[in-house]
mmCIF file of C-alpha atoms in Angstrom:
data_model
loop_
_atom_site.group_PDB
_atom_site.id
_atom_site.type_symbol
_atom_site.label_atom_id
_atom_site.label_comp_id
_atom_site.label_asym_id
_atom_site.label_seq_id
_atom_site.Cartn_x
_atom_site.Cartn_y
_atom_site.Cartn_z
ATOM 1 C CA UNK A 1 2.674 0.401 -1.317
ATOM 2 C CA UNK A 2 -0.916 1.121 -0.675
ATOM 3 C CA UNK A 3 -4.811 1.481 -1.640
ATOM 4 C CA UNK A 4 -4.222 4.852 -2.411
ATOM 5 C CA UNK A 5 -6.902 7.651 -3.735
ATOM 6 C CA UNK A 6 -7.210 10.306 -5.456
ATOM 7 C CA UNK A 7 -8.506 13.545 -3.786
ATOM 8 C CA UNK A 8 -10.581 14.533 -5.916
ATOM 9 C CA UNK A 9 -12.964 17.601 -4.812
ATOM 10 C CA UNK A 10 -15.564 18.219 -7.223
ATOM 11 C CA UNK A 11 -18.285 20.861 -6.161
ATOM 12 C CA UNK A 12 -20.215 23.049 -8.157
ATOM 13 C CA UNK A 13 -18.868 26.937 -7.291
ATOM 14 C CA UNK A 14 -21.559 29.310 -6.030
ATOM 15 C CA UNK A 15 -20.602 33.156 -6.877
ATOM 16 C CA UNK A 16 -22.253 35.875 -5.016
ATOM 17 C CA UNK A 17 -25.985 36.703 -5.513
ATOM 18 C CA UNK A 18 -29.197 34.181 -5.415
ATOM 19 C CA UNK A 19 -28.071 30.834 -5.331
ATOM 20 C CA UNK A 20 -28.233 28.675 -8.520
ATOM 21 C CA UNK A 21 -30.683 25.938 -8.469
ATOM 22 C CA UNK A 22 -30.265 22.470 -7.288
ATOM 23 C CA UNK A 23 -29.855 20.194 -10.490
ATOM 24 C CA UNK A 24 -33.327 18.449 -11.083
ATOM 25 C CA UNK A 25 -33.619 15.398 -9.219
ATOM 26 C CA UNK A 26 -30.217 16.404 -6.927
ATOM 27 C CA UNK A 27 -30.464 15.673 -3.249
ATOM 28 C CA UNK A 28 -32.485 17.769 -1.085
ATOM 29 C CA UNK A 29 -34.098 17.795 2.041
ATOM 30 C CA UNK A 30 -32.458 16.572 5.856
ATOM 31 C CA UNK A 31 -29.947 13.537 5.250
ATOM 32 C CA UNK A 32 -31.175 9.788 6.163
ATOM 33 C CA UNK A 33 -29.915 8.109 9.424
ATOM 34 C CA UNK A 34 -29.729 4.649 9.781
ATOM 35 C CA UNK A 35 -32.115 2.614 12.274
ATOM 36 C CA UNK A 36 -31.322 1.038 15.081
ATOM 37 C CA UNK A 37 -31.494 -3.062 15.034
ATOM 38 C CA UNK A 38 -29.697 -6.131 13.274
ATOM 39 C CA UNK A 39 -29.272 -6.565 9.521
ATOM 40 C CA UNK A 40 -32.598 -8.039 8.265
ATOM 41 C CA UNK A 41 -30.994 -10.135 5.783
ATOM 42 C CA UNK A 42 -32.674 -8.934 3.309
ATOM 43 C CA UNK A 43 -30.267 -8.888 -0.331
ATOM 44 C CA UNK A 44 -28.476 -5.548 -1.383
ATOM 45 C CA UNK A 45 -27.348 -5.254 -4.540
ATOM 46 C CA UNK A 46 -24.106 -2.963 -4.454
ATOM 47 C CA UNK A 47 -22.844 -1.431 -7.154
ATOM 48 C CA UNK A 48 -18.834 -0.773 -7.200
ATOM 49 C CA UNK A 49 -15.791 -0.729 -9.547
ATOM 50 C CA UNK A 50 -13.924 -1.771 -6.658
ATOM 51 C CA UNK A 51 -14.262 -5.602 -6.456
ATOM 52 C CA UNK A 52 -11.020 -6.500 -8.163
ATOM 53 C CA UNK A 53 -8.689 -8.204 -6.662
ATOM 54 C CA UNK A 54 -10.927 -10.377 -4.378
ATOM 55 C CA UNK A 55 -12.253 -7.262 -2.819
ATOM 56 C CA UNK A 56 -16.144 -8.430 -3.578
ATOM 57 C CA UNK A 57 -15.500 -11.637 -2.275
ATOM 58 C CA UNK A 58 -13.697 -10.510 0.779
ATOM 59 C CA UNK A 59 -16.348 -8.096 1.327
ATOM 60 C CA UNK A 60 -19.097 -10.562 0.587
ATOM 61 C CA UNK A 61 -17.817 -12.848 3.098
ATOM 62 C CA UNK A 62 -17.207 -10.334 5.968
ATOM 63 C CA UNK A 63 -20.873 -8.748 5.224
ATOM 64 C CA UNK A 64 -22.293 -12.309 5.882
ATOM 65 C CA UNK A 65 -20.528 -12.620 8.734
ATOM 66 C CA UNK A 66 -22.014 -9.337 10.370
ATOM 67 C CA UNK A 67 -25.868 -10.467 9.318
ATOM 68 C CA UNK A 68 -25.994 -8.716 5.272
ATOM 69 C CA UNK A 69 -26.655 -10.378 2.432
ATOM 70 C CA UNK A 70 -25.090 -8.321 -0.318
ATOM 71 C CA UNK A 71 -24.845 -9.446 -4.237
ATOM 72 C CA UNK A 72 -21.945 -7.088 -5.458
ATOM 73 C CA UNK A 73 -22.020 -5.854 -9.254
ATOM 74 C CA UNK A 74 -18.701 -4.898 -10.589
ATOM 75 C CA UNK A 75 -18.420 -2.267 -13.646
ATOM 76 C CA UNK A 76 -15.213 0.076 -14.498
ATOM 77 C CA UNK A 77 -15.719 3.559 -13.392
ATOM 78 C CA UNK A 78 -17.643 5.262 -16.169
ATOM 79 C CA UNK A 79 -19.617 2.208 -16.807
ATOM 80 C CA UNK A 80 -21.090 2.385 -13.010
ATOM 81 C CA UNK A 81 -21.479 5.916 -13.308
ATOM 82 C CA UNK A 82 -23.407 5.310 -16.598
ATOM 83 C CA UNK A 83 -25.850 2.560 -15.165
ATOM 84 C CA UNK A 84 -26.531 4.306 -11.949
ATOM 85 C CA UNK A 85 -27.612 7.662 -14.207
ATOM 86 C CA UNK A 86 -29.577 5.422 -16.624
ATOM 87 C CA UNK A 87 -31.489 3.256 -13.356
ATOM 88 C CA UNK A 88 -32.010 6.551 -11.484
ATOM 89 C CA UNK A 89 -36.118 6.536 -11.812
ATOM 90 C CA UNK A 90 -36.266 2.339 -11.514
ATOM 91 C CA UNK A 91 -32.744 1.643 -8.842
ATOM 92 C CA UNK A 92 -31.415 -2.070 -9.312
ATOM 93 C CA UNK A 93 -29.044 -1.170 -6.905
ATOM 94 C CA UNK A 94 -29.339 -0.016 -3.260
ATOM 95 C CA UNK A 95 -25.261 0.651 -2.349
ATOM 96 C CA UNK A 96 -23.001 2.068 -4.614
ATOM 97 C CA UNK A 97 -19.109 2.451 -3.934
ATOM 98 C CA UNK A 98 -15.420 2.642 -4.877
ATOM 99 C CA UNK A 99 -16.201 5.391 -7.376
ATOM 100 C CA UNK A 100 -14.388 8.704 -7.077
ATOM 101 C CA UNK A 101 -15.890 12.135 -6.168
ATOM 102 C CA UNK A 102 -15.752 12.883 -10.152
ATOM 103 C CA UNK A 103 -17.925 10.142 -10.967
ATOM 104 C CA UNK A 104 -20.277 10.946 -8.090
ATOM 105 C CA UNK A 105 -20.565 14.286 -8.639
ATOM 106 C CA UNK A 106 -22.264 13.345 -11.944
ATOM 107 C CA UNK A 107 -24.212 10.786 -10.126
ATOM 108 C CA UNK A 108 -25.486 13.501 -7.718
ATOM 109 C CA UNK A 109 -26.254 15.673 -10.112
ATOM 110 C CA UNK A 110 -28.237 13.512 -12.375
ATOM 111 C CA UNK A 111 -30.569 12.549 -8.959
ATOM 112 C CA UNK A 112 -29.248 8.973 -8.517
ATOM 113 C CA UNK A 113 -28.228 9.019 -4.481
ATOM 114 C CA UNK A 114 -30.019 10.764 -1.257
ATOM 115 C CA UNK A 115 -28.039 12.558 1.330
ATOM 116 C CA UNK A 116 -27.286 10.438 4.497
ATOM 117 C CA UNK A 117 -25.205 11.066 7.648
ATOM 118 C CA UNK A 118 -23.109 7.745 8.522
ATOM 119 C CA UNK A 119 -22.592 6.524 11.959
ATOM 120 C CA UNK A 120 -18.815 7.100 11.161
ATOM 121 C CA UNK A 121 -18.971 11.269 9.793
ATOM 122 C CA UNK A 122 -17.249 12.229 12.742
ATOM 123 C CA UNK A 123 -13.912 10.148 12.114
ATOM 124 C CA UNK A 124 -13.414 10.863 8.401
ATOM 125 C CA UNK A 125 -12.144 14.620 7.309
ATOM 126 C CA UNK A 126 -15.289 15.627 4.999
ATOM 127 C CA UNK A 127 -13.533 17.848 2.650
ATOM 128 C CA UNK A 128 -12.798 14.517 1.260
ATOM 129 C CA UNK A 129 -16.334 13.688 0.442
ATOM 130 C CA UNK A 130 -18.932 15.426 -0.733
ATOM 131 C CA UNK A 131 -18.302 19.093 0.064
ATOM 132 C CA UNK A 132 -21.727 20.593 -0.687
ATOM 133 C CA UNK A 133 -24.347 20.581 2.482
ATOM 134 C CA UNK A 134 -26.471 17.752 1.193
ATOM 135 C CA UNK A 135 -23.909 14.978 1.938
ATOM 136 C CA UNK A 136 -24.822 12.492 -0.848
ATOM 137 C CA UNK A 137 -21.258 10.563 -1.030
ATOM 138 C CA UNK A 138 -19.086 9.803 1.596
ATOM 139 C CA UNK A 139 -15.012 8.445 1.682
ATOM 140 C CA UNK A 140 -13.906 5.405 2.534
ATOM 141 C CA UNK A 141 -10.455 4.600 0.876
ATOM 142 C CA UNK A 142 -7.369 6.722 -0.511
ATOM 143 C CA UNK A 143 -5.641 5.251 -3.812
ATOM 144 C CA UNK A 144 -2.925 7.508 -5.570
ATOM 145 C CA UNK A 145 -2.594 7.080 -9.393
ATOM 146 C CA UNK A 146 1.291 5.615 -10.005
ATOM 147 C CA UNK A 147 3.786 5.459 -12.644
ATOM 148 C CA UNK A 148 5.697 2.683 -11.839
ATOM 149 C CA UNK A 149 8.768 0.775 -13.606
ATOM 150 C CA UNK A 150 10.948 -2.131 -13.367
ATOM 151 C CA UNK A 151 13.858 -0.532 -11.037
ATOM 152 C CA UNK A 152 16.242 -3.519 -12.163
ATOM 153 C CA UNK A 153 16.092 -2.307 -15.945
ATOM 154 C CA UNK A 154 16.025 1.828 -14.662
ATOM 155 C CA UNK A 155 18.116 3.326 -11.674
ATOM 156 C CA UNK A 156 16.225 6.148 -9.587
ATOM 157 C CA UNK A 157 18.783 8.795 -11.897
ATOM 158 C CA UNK A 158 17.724 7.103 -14.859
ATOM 159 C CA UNK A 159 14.001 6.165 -14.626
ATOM 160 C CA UNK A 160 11.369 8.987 -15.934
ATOM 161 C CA UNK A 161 10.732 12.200 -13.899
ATOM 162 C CA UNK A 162 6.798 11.981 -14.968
ATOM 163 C CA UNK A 163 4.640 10.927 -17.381
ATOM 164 C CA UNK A 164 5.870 13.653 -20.086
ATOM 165 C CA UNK A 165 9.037 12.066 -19.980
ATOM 166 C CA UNK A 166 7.878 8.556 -21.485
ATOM 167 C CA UNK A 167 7.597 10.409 -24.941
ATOM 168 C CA UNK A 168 9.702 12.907 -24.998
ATOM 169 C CA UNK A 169 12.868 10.264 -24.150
ATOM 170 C CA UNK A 170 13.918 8.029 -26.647
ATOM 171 C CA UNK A 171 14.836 5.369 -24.298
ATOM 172 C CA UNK A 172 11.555 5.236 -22.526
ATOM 173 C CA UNK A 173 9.649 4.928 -26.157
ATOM 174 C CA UNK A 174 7.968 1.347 -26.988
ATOM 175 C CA UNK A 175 8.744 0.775 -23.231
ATOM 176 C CA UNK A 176 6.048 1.661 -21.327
ATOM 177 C CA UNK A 177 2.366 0.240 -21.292
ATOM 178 C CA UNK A 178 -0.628 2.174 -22.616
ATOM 179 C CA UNK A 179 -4.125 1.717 -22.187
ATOM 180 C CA UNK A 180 -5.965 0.693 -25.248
ATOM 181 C CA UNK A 181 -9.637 1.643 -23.539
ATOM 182 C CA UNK A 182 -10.062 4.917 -21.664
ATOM 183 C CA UNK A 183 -13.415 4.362 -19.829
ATOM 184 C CA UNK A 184 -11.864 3.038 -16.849
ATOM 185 C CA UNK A 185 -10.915 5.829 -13.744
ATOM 186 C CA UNK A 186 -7.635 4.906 -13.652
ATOM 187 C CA UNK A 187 -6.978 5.369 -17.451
ATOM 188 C CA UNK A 188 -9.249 8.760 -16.819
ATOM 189 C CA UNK A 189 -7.203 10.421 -13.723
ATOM 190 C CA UNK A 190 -4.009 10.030 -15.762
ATOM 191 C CA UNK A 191 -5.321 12.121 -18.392
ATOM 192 C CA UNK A 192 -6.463 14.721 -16.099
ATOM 193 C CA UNK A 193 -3.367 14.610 -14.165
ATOM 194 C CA UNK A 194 -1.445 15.526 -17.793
ATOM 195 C CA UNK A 195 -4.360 17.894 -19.404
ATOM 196 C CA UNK A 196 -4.869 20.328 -16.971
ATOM 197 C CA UNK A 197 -1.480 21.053 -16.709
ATOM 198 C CA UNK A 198 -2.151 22.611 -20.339
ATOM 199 C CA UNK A 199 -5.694 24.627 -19.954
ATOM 200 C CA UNK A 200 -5.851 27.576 -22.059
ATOM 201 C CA UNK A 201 -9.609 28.635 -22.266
ATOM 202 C CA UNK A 202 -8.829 29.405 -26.121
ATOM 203 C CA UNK A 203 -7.815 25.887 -26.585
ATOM 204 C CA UNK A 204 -9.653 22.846 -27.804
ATOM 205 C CA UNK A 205 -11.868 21.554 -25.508
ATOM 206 C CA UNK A 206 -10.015 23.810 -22.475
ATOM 207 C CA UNK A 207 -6.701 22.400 -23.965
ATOM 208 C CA UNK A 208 -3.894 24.024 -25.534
ATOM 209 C CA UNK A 209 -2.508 22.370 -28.549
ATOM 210 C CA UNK A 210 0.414 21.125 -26.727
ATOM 211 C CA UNK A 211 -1.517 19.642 -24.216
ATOM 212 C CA UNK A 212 -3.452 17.745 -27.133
ATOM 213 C CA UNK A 213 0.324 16.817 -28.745
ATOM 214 C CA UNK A 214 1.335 15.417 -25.223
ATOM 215 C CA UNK A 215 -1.955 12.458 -25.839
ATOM 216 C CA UNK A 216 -0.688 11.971 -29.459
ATOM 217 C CA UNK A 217 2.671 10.832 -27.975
ATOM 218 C CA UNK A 218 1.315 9.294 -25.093
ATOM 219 C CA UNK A 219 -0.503 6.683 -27.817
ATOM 220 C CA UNK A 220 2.130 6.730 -30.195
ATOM 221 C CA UNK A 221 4.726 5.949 -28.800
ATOM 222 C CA UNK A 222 3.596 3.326 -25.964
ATOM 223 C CA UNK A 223 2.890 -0.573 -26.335
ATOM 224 C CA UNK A 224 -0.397 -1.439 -26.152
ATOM 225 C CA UNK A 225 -1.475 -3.109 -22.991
ATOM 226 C CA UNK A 226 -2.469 -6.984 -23.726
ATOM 227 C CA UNK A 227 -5.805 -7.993 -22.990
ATOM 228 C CA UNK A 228 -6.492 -10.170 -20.013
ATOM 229 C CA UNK A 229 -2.694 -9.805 -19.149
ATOM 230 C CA UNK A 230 -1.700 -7.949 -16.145
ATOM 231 C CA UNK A 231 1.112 -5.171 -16.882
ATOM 232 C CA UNK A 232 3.148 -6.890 -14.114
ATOM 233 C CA UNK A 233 3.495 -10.026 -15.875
ATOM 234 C CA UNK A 234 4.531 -7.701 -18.739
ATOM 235 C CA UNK A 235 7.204 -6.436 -17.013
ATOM 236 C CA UNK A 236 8.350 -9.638 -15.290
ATOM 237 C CA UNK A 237 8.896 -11.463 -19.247
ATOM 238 C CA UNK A 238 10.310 -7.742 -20.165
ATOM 239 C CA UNK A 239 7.780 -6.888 -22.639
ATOM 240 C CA UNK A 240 7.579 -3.693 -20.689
ATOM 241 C CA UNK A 241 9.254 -2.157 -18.208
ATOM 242 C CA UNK A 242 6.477 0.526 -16.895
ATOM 243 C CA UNK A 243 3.036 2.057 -16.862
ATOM 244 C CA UNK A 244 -0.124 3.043 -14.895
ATOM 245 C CA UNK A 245 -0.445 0.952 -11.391
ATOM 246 C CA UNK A 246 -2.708 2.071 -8.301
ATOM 247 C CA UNK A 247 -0.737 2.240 -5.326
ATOM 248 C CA UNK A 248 -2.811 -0.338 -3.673
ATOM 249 C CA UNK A 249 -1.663 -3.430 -6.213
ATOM 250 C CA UNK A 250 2.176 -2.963 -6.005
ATOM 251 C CA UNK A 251 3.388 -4.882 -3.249
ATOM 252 C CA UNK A 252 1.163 -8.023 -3.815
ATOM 253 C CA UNK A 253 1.930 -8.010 -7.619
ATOM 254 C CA UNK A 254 5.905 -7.787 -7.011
ATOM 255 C CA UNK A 255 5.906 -10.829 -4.855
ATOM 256 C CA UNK A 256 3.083 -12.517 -7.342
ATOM 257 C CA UNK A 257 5.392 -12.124 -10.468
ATOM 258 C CA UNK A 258 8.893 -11.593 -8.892
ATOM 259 C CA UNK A 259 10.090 -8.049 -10.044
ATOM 260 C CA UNK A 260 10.702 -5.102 -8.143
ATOM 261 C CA UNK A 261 8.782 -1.878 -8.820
ATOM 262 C CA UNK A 262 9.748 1.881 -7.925
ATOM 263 C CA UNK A 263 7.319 4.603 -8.633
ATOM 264 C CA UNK A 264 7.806 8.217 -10.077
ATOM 265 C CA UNK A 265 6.821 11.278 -7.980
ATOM 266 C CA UNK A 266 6.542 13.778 -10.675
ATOM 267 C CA UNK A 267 7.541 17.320 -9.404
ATOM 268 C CA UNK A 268 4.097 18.104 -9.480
ATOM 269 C CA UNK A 269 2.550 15.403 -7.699
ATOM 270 C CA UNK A 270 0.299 12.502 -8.475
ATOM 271 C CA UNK A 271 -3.673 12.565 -8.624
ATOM 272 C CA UNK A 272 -5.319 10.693 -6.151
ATOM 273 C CA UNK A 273 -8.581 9.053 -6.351
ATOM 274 C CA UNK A 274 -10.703 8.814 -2.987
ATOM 275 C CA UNK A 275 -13.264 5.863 -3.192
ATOM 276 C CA UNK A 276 -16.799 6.911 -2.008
ATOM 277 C CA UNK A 277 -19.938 5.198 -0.724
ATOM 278 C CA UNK A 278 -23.208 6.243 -1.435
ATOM 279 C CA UNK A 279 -27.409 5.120 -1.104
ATOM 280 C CA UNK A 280 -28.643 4.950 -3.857
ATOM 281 C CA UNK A 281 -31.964 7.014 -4.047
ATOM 282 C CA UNK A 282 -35.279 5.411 -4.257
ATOM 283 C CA UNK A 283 -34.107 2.257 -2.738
ATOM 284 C CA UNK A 284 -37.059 0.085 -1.327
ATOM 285 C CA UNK A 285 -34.091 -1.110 1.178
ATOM 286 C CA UNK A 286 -32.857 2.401 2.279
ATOM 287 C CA UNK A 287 -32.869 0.731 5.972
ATOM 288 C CA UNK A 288 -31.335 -2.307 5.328
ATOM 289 C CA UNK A 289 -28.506 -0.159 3.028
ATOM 290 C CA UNK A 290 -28.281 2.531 6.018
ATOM 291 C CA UNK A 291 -27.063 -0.131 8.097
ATOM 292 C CA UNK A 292 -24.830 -1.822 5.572
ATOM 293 C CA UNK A 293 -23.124 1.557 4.953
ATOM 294 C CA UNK A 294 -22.737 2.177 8.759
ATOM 295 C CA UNK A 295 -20.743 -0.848 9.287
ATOM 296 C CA UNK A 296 -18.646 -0.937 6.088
ATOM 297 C CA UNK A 297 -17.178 2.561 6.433
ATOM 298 C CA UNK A 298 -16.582 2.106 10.201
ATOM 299 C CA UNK A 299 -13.436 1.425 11.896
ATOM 300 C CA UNK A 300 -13.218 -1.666 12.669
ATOM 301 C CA UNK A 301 -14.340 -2.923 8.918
ATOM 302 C CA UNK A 302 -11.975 -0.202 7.432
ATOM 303 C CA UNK A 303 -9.046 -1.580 9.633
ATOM 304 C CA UNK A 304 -9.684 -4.958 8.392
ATOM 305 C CA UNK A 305 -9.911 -4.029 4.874
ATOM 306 C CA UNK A 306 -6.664 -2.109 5.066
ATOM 307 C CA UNK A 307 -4.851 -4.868 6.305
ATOM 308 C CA UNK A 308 -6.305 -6.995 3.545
ATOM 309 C CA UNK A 309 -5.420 -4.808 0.512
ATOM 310 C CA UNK A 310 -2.795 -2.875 1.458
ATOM 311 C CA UNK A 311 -5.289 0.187 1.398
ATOM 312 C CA UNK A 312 -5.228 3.819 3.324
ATOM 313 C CA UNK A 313 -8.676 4.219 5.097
ATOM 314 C CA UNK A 314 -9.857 8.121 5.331
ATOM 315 C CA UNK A 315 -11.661 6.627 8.551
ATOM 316 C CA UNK A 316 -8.978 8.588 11.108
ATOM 317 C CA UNK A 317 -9.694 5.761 13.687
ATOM 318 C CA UNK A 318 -9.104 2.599 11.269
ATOM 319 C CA UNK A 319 -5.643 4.244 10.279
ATOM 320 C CA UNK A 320 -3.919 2.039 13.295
ATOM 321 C CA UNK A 321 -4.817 -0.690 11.697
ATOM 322 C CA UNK A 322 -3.652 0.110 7.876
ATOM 323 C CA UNK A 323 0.319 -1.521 7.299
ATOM 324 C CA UNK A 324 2.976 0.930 8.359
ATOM 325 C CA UNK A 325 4.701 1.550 5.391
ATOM 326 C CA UNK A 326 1.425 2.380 3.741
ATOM 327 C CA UNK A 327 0.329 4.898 6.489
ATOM 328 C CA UNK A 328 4.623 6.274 5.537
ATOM 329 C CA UNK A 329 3.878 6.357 2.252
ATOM 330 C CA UNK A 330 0.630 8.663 2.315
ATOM 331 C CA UNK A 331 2.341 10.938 4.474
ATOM 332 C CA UNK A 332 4.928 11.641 2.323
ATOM 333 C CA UNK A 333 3.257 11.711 -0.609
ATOM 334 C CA UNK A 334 2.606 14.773 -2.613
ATOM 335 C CA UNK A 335 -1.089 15.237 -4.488
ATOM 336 C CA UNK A 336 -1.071 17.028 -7.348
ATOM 337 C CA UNK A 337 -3.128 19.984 -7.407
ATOM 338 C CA UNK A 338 -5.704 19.318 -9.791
ATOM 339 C CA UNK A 339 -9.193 21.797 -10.861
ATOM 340 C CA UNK A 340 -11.646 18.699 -10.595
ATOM 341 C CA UNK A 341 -14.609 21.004 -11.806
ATOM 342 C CA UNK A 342 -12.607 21.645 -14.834
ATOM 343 C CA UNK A 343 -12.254 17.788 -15.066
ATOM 344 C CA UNK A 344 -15.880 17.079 -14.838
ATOM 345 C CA UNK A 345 -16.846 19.419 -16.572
ATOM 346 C CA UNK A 346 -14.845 18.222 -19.891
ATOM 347 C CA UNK A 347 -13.390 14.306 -19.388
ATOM 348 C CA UNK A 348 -16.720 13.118 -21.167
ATOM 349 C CA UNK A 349 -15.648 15.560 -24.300
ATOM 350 C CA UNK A 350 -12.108 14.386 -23.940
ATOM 351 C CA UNK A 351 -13.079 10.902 -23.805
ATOM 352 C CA UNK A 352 -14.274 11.066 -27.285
ATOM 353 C CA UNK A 353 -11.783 13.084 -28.681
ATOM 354 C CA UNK A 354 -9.063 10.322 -27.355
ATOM 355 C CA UNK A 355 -11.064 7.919 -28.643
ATOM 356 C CA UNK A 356 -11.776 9.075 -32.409
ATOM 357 C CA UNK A 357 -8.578 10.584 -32.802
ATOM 358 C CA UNK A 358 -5.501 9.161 -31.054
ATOM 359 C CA UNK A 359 -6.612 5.790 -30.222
ATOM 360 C CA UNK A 360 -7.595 4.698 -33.963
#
């Protein structure tokens, strides 16, 4: 299976009539190019929720090995999203990536990254960036958001159809794994994936009550996932049988712990997340980062990292490189259709809802 990634186009609609005004602090003005010359060597601090793993060491180690000196800073999604917002008029960092175009959008819009135009724009399809004509975030990696289960305890026939199924079958209740923190994007683009099936503008918080009864049995009726245990080791002792997986993790974790995992391809599709990379604005390194960006997202370090990780570069001209059966799998996979304004518009508001009354 593969990295795979959410497509997930956020952009701010524009009816017609005078144009609404940029968000203060929002990118503006021509996009940045990167200079010509070697790395300086001077340190980067990148920001990411991507480093899992060994993904910041591999990159740390490659990055040396091409003249950067990076310090990578792991966080979960929101978290990231959170610090970069909060550091916006003082940056710590100079690089942030792995988040998807929901977090960045909020990133963008709270002033926190500059428009720049990679070496590599021409070989990556832009709709899956940044779609706005400041280009503040560009794509690097493809994940898709999985149910997956133990396919020696469930037949194709038998296993769940979707999500909706885990609580609504008796036989799939107290089997699956559920998240017991919802701040990660992972956790996040599996509760957009079942809540906008159920928007009603009348409803609470865009959300019609059965939309809102779907959460209740998602939490009531799952196990809770174990701290500082991975869900596959869960399934391998048969505490559980299923739950949340990117597509990225499977085939490492199967041979790791010995099971075999099949995922479910709900009728509607699955939500994929699209990693981004971004400069972060007001960096007294933009250079140095320019260059750093240039040769992460380009071919021949997106080739390597898909053969690494298992992962599905958006770079067209690293896809050669990425494992077979994960270039089969992405192009026969089916993305759910998903209104990512709507999402980012409301997941903060859902968040705490979840939170103070299904989780406690």
């Amino acid at each position: 299976m593969v990295a795979g990634a959410v497509a997930v186009a956020l952009l701010s609609g524009c009816g017609a009539g005078a144009a609404a005004p940029a968000p203060s602090g929002a990118p503006t003005g021509p996009a940045a190019v990167a200079p010509s010359g070697p790395p300086s060597g001077e340190t980067l601090i990148v920001y990411t929720n991507s480093n899992g793993e060994g993904r910041g060491e591999w990159l740390t180690k490659k990055a040396a090995e091409a003249g950067f000196k990076i310090e990578v800073v792991g966080a979960g999604g929101a978290d990231a999203t959170n610090k970069l917002i909060a550091e916006k008029n003082n940056p710590i960092a100079d690089v942030a990536f792995g988040l998807n175009n929901m977090y960045f959008e909020q990133i963008k819009a709270a002033g926190a990254i500059a428009p720049y135009t990679p070496s590599w724009s021409g070989d990556v399809d832009t709709a899956k960036g940044d779609k706005s004509d400041s280009k503040a975030y560009w794509p690097l990696v493809q994940q898709a958001i999985l149910l997956g289960y133990n396919s020696e305890k469930f037949s194709k026939d038998e296993a769940p159809k979707d999500w909706t199924d885990l609580w609504a079958q008796d036989k799939f209740k107290s089997r699956y794994e559920r998240v017991t923190g919802v701040g990660t994007a992972t956790a996040q683009l599996v509760f957009a994936s079942i809540l906008t099936r159920y928007k009603d503008d009348g409803g609470d918080l865009g959300v019609s009550d059965e939309g809102w009864k779907q959460i209740e049995g998602y939490f009531k009726n799952g196990t809770p996932a174990v701290a500082k245990t991975d869900l596959f080791a869960r399934i391998s002792s048969g505490e559980t049988d299923m739950g949340q997986m990117p597509s990225s993790i499977i085939t490492e974790r199967e041979k790791t712990f010995k099971v075999n995992v099949e995922t479910v391809m709900p009728s509607v599709g699955v939500p994929l997340a699209i990693e981004q990379v971004a400069l972060v604005k007001g960096t007294d390194k933009q250079d140095e980062a320019l260059k750093f960006i240039d040769w992460f997202g380009s071919a021949k370090t997106q080739g390597e990292f898909a053969q690494q990780f298992n992962s599905m570069p958006v770079n067209k001209a690293a896809v050669a490189q990425a494992k077979p059966e994960v270039v089969e799998f992405f192009n026969t996979l089916k993305q759910q259709d998903i209104d990512w304004n709507f999402v980012q518009e409301n997941m903060g508001k859902w968040v705490e809802k979840i939170e103070l009354e299904y989780m406690s």
